[in-house]
Coordinates of C-alpha atoms in Angstrom, one line a residue:
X424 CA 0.0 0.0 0.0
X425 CA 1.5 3.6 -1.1
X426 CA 1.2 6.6 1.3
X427 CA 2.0 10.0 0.7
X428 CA 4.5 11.6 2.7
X429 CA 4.5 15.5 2.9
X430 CA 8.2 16.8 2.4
X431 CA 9.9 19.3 4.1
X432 CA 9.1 23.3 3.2
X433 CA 11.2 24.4 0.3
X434 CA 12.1 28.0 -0.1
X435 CA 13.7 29.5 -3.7
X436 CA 16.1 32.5 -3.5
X437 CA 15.2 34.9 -6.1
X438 CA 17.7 38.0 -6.9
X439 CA 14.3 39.4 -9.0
X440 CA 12.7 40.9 -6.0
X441 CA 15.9 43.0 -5.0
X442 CA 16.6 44.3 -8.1
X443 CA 12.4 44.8 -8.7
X444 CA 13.1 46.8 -4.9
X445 CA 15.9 48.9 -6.3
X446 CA 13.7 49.8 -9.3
X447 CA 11.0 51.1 -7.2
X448 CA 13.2 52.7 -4.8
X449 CA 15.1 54.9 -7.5
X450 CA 11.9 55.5 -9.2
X451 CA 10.2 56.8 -5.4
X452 CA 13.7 59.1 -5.4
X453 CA 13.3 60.7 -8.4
X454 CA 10.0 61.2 -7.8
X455 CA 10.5 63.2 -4.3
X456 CA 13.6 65.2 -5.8
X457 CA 11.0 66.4 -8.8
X458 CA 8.4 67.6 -6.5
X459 CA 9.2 70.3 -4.9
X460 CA 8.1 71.1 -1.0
X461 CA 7.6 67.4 -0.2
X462 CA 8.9 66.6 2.8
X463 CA 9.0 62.9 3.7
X464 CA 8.7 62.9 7.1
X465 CA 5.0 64.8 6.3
X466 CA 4.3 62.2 4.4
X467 CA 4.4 59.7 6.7
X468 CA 1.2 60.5 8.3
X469 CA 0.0 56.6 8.4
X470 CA 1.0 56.3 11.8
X471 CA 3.4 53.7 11.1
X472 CA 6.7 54.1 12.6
X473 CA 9.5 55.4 10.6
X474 CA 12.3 53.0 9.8
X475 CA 15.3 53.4 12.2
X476 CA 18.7 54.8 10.6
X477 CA 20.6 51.0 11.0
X478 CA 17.7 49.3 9.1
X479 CA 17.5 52.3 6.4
X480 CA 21.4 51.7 5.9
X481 CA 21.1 47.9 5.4
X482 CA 18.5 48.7 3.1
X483 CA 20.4 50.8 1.3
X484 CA 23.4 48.6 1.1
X485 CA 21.2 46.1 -0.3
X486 CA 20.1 48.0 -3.5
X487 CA 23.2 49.3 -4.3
X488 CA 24.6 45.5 -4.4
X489 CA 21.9 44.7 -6.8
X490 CA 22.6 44.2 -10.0
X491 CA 21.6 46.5 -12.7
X492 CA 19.3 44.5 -15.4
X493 CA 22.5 44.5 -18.0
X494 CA 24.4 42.6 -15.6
X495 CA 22.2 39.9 -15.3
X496 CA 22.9 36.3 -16.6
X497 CA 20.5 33.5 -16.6
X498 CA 21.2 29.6 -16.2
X499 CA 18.5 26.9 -17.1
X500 CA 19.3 23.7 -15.8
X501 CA 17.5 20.7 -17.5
X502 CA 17.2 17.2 -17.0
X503 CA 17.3 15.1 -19.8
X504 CA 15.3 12.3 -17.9
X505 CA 11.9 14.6 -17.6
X506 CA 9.9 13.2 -20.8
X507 CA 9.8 15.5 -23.9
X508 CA 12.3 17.8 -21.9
X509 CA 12.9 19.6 -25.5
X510 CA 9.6 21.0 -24.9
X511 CA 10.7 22.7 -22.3
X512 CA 13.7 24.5 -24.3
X513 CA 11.1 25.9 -26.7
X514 CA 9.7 28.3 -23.8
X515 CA 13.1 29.7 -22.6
X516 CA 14.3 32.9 -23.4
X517 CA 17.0 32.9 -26.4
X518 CA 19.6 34.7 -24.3
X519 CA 19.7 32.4 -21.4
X520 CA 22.1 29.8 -20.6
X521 CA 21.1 26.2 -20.9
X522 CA 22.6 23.5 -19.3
X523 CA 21.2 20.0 -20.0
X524 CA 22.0 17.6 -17.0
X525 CA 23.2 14.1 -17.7
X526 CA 20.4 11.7 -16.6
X527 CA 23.2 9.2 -15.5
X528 CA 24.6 11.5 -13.4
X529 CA 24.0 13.4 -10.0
X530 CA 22.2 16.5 -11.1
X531 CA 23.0 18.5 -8.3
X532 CA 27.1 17.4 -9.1
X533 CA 26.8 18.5 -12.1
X534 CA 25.1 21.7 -11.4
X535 CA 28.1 22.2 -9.0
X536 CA 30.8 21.5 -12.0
X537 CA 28.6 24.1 -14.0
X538 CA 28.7 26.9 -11.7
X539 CA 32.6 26.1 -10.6
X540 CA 34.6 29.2 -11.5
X541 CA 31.8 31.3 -12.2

């Protein structure tokens, strides 16, 4: 008799959101600096509290580490055991990387050799 078996919770890393962050943040800037007599703090009037000046520098740090979008690069791993996997090559974007994975092999090994020295 089969059973299911729930598997642990997965979480995926995304760079997108950080750079999508630093997009909106530098558009927010420019859009304070063309308006004249706004002041931020008098905006603020939500009642929320303001961000501290430790969490407004990590912050900061943050989106000037992001990437702009012409530095980006993007890998697609495949595995050559999912059926019709050339299906899958038809949907990705003609300037990305793809990688096709040995079915034979470890997949995560081969990832590994992939991304060595990069």
């Amino acid at each position: 008799m089969k059973t299911l078996l729930a598997l642990e919770p997965r979480i995926l890393f995304d760079g997108a959101a950080l750079v999508t962050g630093a997009e909106v943040a530098q558009d927010q800037t420019s859009q304070d600096q063309s308006m004249p007599g706004t002041n931020t703090d008098a905006a603020n009037n939500s009642g929320e509290p303001m961000a501290s000046a430790h969490e407004a520098d990590w912050a900061n740090s943050l989106l000037l580490a992001a990437p702009t979008p012409s530095d980006h690069r993007e890998m697609v791993f495949i595995d050559t055991w999912v059926e019709d996997y050339q299906t899958l090559m038809n949907g990705i974007h003609p300037s990305a990387e793809v990688i096709l994975l040995d079915a034979g092999r470890d997949g995560i090994e081969q990832i590994a050799e992939v991304l060595k020295g990069r």
